[in-house]
PDB file of C-alpha atoms and ligand atoms in Angstrom:
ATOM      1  CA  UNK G 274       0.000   0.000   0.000  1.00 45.00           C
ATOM      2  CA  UNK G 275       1.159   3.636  -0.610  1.00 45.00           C
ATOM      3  CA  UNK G 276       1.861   5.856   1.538  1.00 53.00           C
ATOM      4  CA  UNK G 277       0.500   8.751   0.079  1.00 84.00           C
ATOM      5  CA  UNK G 278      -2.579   7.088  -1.012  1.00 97.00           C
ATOM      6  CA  UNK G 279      -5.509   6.975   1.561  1.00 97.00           C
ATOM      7  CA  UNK G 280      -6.853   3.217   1.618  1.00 98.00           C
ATOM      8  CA  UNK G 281     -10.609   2.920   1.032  1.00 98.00           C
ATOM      9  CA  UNK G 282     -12.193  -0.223   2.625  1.00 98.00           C
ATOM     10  CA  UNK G 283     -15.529  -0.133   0.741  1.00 98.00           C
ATOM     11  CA  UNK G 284     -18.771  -2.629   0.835  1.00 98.00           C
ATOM     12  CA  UNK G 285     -20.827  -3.782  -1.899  1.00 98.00           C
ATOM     13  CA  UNK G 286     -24.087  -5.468  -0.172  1.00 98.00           C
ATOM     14  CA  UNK G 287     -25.595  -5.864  -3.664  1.00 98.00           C
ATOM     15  CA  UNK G 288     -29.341  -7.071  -3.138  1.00 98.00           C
ATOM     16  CA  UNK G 289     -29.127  -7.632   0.739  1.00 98.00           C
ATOM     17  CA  UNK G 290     -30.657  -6.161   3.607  1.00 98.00           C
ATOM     18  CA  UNK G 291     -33.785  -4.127   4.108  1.00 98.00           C
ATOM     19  CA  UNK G 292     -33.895  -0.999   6.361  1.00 98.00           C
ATOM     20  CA  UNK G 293     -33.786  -2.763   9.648  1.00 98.00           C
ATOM     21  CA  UNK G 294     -31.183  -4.548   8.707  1.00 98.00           C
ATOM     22  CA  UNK G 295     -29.033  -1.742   7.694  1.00 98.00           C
ATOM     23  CA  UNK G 296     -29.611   0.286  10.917  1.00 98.00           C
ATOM     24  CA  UNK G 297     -29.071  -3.517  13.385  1.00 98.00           C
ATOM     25  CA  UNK G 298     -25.416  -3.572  10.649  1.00 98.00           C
ATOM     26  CA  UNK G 299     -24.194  -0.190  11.898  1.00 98.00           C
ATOM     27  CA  UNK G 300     -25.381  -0.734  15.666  1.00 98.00           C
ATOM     28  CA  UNK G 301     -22.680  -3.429  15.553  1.00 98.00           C
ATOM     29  CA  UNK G 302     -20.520  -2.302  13.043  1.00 98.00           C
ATOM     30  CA  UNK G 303     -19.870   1.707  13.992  1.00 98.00           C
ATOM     31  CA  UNK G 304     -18.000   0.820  17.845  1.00 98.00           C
ATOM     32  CA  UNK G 305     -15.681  -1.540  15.270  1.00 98.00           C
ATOM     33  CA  UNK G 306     -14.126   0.497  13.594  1.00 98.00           C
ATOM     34  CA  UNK G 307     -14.713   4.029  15.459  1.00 96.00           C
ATOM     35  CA  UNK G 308     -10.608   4.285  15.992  1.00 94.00           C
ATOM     36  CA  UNK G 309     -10.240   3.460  12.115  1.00 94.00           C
ATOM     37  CA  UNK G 310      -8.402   6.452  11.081  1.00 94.00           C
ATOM     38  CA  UNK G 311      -6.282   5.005   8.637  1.00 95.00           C
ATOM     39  CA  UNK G 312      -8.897   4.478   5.735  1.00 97.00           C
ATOM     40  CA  UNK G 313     -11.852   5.858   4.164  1.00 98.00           C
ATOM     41  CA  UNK G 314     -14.960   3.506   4.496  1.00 98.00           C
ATOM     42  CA  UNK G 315     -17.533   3.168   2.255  1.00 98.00           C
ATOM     43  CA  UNK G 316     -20.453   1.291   2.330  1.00 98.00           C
ATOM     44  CA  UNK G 317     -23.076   0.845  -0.680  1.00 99.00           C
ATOM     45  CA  UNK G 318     -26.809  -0.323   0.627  1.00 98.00           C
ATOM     46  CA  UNK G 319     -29.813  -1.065  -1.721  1.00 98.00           C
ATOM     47  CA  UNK G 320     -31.027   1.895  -2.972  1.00 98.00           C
ATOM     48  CA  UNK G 321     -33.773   1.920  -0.021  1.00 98.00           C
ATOM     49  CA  UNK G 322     -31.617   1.340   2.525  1.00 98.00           C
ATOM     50  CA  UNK G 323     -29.979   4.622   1.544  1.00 98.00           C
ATOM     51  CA  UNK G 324     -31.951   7.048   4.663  1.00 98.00           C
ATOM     52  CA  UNK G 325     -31.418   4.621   6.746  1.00 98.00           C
ATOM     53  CA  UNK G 326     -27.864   4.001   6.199  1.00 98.00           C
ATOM     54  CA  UNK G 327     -27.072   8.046   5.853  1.00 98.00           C
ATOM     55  CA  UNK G 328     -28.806   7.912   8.827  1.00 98.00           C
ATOM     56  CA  UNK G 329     -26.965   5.744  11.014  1.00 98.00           C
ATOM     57  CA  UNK G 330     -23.274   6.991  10.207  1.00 98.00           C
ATOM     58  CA  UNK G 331     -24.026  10.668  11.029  1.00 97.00           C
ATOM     59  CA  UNK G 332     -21.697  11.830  12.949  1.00 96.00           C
ATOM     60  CA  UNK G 333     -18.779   8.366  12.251  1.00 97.00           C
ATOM     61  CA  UNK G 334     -15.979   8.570   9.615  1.00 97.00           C
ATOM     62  CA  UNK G 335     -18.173   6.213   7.134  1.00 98.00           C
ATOM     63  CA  UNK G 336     -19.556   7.251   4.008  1.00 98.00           C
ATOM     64  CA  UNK G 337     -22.761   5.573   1.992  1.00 98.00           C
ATOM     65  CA  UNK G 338     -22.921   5.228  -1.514  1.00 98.00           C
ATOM     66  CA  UNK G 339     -25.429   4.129  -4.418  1.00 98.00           C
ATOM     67  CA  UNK G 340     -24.452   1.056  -6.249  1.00 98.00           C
ATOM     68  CA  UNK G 341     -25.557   2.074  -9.625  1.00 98.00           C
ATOM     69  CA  UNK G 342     -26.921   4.949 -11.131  1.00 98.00           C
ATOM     70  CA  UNK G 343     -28.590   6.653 -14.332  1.00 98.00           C
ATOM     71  CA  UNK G 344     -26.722   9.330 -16.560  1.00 98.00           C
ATOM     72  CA  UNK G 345     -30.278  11.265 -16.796  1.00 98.00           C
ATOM     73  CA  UNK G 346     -31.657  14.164 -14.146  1.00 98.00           C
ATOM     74  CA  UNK G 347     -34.769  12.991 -13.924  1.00 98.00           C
ATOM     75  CA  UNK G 348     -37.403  11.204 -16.371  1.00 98.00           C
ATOM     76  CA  UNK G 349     -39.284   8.352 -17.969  1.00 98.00           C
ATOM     77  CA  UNK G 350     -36.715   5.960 -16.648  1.00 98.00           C
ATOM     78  CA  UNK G 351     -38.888   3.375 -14.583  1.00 98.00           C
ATOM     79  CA  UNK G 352     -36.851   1.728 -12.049  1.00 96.00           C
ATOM     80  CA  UNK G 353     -34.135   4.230 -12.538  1.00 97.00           C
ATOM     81  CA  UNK G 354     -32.165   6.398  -9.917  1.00 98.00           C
ATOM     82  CA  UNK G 355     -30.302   9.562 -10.776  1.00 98.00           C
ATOM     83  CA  UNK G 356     -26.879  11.254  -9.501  1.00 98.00           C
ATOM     84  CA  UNK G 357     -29.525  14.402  -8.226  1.00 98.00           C
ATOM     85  CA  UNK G 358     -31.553  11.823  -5.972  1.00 98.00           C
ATOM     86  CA  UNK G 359     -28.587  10.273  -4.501  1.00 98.00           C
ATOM     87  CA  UNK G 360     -26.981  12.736  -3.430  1.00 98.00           C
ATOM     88  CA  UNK G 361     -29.995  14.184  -2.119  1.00 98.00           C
ATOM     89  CA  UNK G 362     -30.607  11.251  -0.254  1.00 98.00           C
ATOM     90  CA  UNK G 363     -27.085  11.934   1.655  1.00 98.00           C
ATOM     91  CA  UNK G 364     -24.687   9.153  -0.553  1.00 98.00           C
ATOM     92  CA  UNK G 365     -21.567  10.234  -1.359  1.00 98.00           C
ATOM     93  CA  UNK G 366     -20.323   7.467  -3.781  1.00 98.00           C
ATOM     94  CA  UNK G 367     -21.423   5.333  -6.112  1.00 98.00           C
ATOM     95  CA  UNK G 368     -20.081   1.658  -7.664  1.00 98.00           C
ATOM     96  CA  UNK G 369     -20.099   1.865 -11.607  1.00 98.00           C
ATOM     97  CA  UNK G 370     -19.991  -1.092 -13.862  1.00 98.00           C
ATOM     98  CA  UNK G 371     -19.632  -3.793 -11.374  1.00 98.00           C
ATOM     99  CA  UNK G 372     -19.334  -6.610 -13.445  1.00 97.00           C
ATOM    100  CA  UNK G 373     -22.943  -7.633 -12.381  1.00 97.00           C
ATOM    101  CA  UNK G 374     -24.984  -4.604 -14.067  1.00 97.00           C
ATOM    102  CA  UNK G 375     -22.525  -5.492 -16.850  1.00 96.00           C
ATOM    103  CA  UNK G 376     -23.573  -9.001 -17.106  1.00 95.00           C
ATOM    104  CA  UNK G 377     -27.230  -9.106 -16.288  1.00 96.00           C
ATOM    105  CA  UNK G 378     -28.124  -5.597 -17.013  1.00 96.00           C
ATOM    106  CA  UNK G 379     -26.612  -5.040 -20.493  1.00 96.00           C
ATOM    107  CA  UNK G 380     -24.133  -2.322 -18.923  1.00 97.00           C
ATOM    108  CA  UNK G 381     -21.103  -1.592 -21.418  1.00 98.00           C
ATOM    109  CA  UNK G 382     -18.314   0.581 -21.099  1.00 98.00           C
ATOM    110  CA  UNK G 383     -20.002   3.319 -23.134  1.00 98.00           C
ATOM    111  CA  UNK G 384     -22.775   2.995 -20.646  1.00 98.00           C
ATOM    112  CA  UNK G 385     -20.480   3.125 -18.007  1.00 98.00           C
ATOM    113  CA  UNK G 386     -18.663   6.165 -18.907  1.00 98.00           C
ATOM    114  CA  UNK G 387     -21.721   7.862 -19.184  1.00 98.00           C
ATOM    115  CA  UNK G 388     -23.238   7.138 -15.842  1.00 98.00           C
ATOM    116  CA  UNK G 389     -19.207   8.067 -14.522  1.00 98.00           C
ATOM    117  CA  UNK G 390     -19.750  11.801 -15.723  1.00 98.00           C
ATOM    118  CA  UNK G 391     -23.145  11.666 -14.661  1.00 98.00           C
ATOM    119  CA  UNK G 392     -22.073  10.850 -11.219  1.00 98.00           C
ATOM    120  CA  UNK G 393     -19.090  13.792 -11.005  1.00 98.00           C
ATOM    121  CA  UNK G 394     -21.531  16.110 -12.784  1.00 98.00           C
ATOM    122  CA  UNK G 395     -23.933  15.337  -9.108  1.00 98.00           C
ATOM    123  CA  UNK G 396     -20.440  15.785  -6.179  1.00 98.00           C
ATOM    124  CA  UNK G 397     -20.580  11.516  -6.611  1.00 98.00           C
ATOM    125  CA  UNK G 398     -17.632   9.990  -6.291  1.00 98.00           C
ATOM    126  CA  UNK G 399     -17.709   7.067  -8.768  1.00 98.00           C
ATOM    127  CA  UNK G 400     -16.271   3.757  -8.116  1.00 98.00           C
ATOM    128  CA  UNK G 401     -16.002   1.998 -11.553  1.00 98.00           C
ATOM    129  CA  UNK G 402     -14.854  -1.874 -11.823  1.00 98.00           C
ATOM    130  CA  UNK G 403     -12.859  -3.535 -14.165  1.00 98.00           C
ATOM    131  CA  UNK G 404     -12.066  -6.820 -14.637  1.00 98.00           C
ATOM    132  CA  UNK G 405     -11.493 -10.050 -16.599  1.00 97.00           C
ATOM    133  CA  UNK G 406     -13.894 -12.872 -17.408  1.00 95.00           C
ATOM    134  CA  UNK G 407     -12.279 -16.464 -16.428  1.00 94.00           C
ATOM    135  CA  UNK G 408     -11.756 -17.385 -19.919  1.00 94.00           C
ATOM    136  CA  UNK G 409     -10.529 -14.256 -20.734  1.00 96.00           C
ATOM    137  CA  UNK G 410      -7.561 -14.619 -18.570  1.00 95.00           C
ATOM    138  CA  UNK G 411      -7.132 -17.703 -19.648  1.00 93.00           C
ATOM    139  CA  UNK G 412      -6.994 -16.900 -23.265  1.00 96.00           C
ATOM    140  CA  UNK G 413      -3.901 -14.288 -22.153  1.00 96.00           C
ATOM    141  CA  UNK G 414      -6.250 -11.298 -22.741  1.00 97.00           C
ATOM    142  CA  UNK G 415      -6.065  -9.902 -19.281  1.00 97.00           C
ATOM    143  CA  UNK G 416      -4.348  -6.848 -20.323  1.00 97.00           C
ATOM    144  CA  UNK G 417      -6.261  -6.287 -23.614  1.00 98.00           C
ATOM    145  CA  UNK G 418      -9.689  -6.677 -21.300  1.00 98.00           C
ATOM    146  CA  UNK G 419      -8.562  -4.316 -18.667  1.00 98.00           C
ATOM    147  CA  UNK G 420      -6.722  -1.681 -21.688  1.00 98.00           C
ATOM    148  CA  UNK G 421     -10.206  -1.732 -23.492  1.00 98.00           C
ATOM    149  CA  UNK G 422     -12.676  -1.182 -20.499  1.00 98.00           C
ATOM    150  CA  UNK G 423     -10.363   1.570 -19.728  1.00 98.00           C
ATOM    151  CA  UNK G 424     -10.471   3.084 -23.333  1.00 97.00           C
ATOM    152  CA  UNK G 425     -14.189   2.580 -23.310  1.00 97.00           C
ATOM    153  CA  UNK G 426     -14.937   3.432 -19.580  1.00 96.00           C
ATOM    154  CA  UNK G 427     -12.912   6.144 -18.832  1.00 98.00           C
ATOM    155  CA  UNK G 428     -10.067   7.656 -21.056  1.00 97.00           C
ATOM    156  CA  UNK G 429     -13.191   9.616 -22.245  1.00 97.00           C
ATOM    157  CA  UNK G 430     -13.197  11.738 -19.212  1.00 98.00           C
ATOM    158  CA  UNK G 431     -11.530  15.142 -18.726  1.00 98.00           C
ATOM    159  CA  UNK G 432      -8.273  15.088 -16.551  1.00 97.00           C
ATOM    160  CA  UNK G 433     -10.241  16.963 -13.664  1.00 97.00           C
ATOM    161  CA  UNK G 434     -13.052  14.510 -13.960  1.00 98.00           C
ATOM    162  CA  UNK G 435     -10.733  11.662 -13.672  1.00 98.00           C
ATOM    163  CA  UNK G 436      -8.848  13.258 -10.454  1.00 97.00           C
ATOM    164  CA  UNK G 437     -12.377  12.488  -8.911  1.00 98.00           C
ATOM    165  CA  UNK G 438     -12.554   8.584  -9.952  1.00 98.00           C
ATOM    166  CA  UNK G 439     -11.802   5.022  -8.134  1.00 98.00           C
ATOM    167  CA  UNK G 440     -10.933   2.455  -9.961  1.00 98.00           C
ATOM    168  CA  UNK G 441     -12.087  -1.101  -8.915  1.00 98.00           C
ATOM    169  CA  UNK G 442     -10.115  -4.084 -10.180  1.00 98.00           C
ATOM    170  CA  UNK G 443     -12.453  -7.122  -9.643  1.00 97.00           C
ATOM    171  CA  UNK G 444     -11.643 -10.153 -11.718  1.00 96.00           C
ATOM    172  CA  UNK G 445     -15.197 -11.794 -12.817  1.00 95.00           C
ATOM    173  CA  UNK G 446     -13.790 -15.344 -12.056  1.00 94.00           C
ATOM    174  CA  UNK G 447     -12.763 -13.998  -8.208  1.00 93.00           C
ATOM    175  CA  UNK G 448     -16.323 -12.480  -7.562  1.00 92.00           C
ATOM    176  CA  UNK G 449     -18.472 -14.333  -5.199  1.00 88.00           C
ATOM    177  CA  UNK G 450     -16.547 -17.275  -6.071  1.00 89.00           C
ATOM    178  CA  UNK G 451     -14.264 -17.753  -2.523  1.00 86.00           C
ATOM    179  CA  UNK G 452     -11.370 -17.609  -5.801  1.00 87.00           C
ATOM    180  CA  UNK G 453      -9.232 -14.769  -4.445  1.00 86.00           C
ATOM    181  CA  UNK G 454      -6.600 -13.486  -6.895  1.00 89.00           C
ATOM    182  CA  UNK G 455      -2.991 -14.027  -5.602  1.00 94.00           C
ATOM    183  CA  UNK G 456      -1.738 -10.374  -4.509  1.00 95.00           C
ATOM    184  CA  UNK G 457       0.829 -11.144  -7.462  1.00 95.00           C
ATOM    185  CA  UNK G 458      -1.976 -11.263  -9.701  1.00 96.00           C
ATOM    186  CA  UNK G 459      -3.922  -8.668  -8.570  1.00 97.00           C
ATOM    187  CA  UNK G 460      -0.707  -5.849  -8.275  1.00 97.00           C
ATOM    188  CA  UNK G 461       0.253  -6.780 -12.357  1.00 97.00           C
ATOM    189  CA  UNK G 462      -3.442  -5.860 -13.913  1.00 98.00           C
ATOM    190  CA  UNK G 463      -3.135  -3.137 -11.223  1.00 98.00           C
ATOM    191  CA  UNK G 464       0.111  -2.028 -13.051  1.00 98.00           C
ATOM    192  CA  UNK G 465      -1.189  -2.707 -16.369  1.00 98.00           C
ATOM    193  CA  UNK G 466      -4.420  -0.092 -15.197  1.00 98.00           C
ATOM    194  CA  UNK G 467      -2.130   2.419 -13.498  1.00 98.00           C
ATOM    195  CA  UNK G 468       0.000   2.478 -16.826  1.00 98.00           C
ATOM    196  CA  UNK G 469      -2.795   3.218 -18.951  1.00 98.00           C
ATOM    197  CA  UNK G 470      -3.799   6.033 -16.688  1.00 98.00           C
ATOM    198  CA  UNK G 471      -0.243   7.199 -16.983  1.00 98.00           C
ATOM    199  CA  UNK G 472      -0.496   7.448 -21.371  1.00 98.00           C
ATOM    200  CA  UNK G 473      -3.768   9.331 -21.216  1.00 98.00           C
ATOM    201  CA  UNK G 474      -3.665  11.644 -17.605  1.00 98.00           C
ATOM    202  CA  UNK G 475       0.263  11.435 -17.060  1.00 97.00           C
ATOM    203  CA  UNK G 476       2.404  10.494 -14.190  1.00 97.00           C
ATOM    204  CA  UNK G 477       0.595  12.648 -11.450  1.00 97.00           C
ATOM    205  CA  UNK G 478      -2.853  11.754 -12.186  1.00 97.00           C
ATOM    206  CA  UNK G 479      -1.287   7.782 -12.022  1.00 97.00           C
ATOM    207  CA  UNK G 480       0.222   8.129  -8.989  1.00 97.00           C
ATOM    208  CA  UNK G 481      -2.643   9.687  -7.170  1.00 97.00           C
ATOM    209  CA  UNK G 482      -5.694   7.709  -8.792  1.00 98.00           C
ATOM    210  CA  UNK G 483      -6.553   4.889  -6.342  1.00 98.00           C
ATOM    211  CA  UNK G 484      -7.042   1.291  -7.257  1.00 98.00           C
ATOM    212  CA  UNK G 485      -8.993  -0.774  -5.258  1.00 98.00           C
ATOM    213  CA  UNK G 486      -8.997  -5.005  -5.342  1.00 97.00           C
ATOM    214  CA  UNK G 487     -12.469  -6.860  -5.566  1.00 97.00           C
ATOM    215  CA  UNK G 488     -13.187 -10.410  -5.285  1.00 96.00           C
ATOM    216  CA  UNK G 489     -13.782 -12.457  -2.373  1.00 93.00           C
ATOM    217  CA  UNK G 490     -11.666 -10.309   0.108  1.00 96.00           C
ATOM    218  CA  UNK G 491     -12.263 -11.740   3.544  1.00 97.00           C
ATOM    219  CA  UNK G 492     -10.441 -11.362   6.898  1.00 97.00           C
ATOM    220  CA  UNK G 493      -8.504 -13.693   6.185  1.00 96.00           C
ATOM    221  CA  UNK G 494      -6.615 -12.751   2.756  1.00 96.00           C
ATOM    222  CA  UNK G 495      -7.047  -8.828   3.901  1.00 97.00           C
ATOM    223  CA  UNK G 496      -3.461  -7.954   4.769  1.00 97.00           C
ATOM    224  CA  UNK G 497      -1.085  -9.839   1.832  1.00 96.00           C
ATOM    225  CA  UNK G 498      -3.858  -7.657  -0.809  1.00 97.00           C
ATOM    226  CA  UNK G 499      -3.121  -4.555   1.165  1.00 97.00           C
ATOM    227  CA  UNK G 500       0.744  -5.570   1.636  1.00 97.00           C
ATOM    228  CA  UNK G 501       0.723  -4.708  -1.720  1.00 96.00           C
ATOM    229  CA  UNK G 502       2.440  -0.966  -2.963  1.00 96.00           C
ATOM    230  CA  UNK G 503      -0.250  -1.152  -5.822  1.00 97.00           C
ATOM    231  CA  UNK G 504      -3.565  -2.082  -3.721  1.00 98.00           C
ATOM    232  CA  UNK G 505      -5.144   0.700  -2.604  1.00 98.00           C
ATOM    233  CA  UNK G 506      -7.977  -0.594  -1.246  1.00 98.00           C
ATOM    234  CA  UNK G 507     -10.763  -3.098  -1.472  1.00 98.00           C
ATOM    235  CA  UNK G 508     -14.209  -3.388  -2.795  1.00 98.00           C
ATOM    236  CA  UNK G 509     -16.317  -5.994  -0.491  1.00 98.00           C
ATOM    237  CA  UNK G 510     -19.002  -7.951  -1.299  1.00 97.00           C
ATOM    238  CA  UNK G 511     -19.778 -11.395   0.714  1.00 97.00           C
ATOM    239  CA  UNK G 512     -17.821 -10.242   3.697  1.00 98.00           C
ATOM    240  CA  UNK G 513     -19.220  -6.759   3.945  1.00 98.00           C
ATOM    241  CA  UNK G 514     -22.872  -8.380   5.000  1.00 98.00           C
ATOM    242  CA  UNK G 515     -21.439  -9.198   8.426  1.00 98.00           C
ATOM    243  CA  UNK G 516     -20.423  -6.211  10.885  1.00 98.00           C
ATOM    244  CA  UNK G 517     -17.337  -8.133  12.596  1.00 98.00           C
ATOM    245  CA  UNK G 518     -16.035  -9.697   9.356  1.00 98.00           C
ATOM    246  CA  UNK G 519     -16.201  -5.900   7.473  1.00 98.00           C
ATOM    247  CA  UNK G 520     -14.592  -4.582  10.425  1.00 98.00           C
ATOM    248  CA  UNK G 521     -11.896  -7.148  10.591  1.00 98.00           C
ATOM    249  CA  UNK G 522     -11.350  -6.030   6.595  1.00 98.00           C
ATOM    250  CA  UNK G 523     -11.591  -2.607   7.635  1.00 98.00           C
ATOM    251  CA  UNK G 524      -8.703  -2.798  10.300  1.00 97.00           C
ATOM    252  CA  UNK G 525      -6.683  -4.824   8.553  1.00 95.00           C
ATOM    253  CA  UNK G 526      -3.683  -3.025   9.568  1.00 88.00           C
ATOM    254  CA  UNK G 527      -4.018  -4.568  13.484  1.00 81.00           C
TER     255      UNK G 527
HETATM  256  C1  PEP V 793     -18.258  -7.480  -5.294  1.00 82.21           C
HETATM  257  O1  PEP V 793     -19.464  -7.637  -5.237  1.00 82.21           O
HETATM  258  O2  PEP V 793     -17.793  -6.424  -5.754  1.00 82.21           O
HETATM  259  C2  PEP V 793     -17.372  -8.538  -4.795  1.00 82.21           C
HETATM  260  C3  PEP V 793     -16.085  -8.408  -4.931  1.00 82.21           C
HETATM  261  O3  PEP V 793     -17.991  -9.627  -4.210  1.00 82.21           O
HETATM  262  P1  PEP V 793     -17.290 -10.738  -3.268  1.00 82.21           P
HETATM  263  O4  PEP V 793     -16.437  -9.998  -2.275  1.00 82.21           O
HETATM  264  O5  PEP V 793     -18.433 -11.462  -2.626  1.00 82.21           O
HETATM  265  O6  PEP V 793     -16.454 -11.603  -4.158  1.00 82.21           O
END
């Protein structure tokens, strides 16, 4: 992990939890993790356990955030939410193109760059995943995978938009899957990411952007990711449902 890169320990619950659930989570979870200083925590609810969520980390050092959103203001979207109604609702972040939306909801990397300035064009700060299908990497087009969805996805964005953006590096094959990729693994497509970033926003805007691993992080396999100079976080789904096992990721440092 870098120094001069703040770690951000973020949770994906995907479709888990109603309201009650979310505010019984942070009853256990907030005294867990109220001396982490030395990360940013995130944690992305269902959309409608947004209030309640916002609600419960008032006053802790733990942001909420959407996990998907629409590029439009408002509209003749049913089932849509926009960047305007989540941040009204108090998130701060959002997840972008988890590999999810992209396979069961048709999301592409056009789409994806378009909800991305959506959410900076709303104060979101976007989260947007990247990763490699199973046969993919085993076909040796890791890099190609990772160089297009960043082509597509997000060399498309200014350089002052791009300041404002977290990458996610979750290998499809590793999500959900109890597969963990081998910190080796996951620092060279981190490399191959960070280089891209380099060609098209230069050294700087490389050596600040931060790049978080997903794909089943756990307590267990928390500290050799974040051993690693190019990890700069993790994105959590499975283990983020339980307060003490998110808090265990969260102070992985200990
Ligand atoms: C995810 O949903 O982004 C994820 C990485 O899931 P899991 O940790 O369960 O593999």
């Amino acid at each position: 992990m870098a120094t001069n890169r703040t770690p951000i320990m973020a949770g994906n619950w995907k479709m888990f939890k109603t309201p009650a659930d979310t505010t019984a989570f942070f009853d256990e979870f907030k005294p867990l993790v109220a001396s982490a200083t030395h990360c940013e925590i995130v944690i992305c609810p269902p959309f409608i356990d947004i209030p309640a969520a916002v609600q419960a980390v008032e006053g802790a050092r733990i942001e909420i955030g959407g996990q998907n959103l629409y590029w439009e203001k408002e509209g003749a979207f049913t089932g849509e939410i926009s960047g305007p109604m989540l941040a009204a609702a108090g998130a701060r972040w959002v997840i972008i193109g988890h590999s999810e939306r992209r396979q069961y909801f048709g999301e592409t990397d056009e789409t994806v760059l378009k909800r991305t300035k959506a959410a900076l064009e709303h104060g979101l700060k976007p989260i947007v995943c990247v990763g490699e299908h199973l046969d993919e990497r085993e076909a040796g087009k890791t890099e190609q995978v990772l160089v297009a969805q960043f082509q597509g996805g997000l060399a498309g964005l200014t350089a002052e938009e791009f300041a404002r953006v977290t990458i996610a590096y979750e290998p499809v094959w590793a999500i959900g899957t109890g597969r963990t990729a081998t910190p080796e693994i996951a620092s060279e497509a981190h490399k191959v990411i960070r280089a891209e970033v380099a060609k098209k926003f230069g050294g700087e805007a490389a050596a600040a952007v931060r790049i978080l691993y997903g794909g089943s992080v756990k307590p267990a396999n928390v500290k050799e990711l974040m051993a690693q100079e190019e990890i700069d976080g993790t994105l959590v789904g499975g283990a983020s449902l339980k307060a003490d096992s998110f808090a265990a990721i969260v102070n992985f440092h200990r």
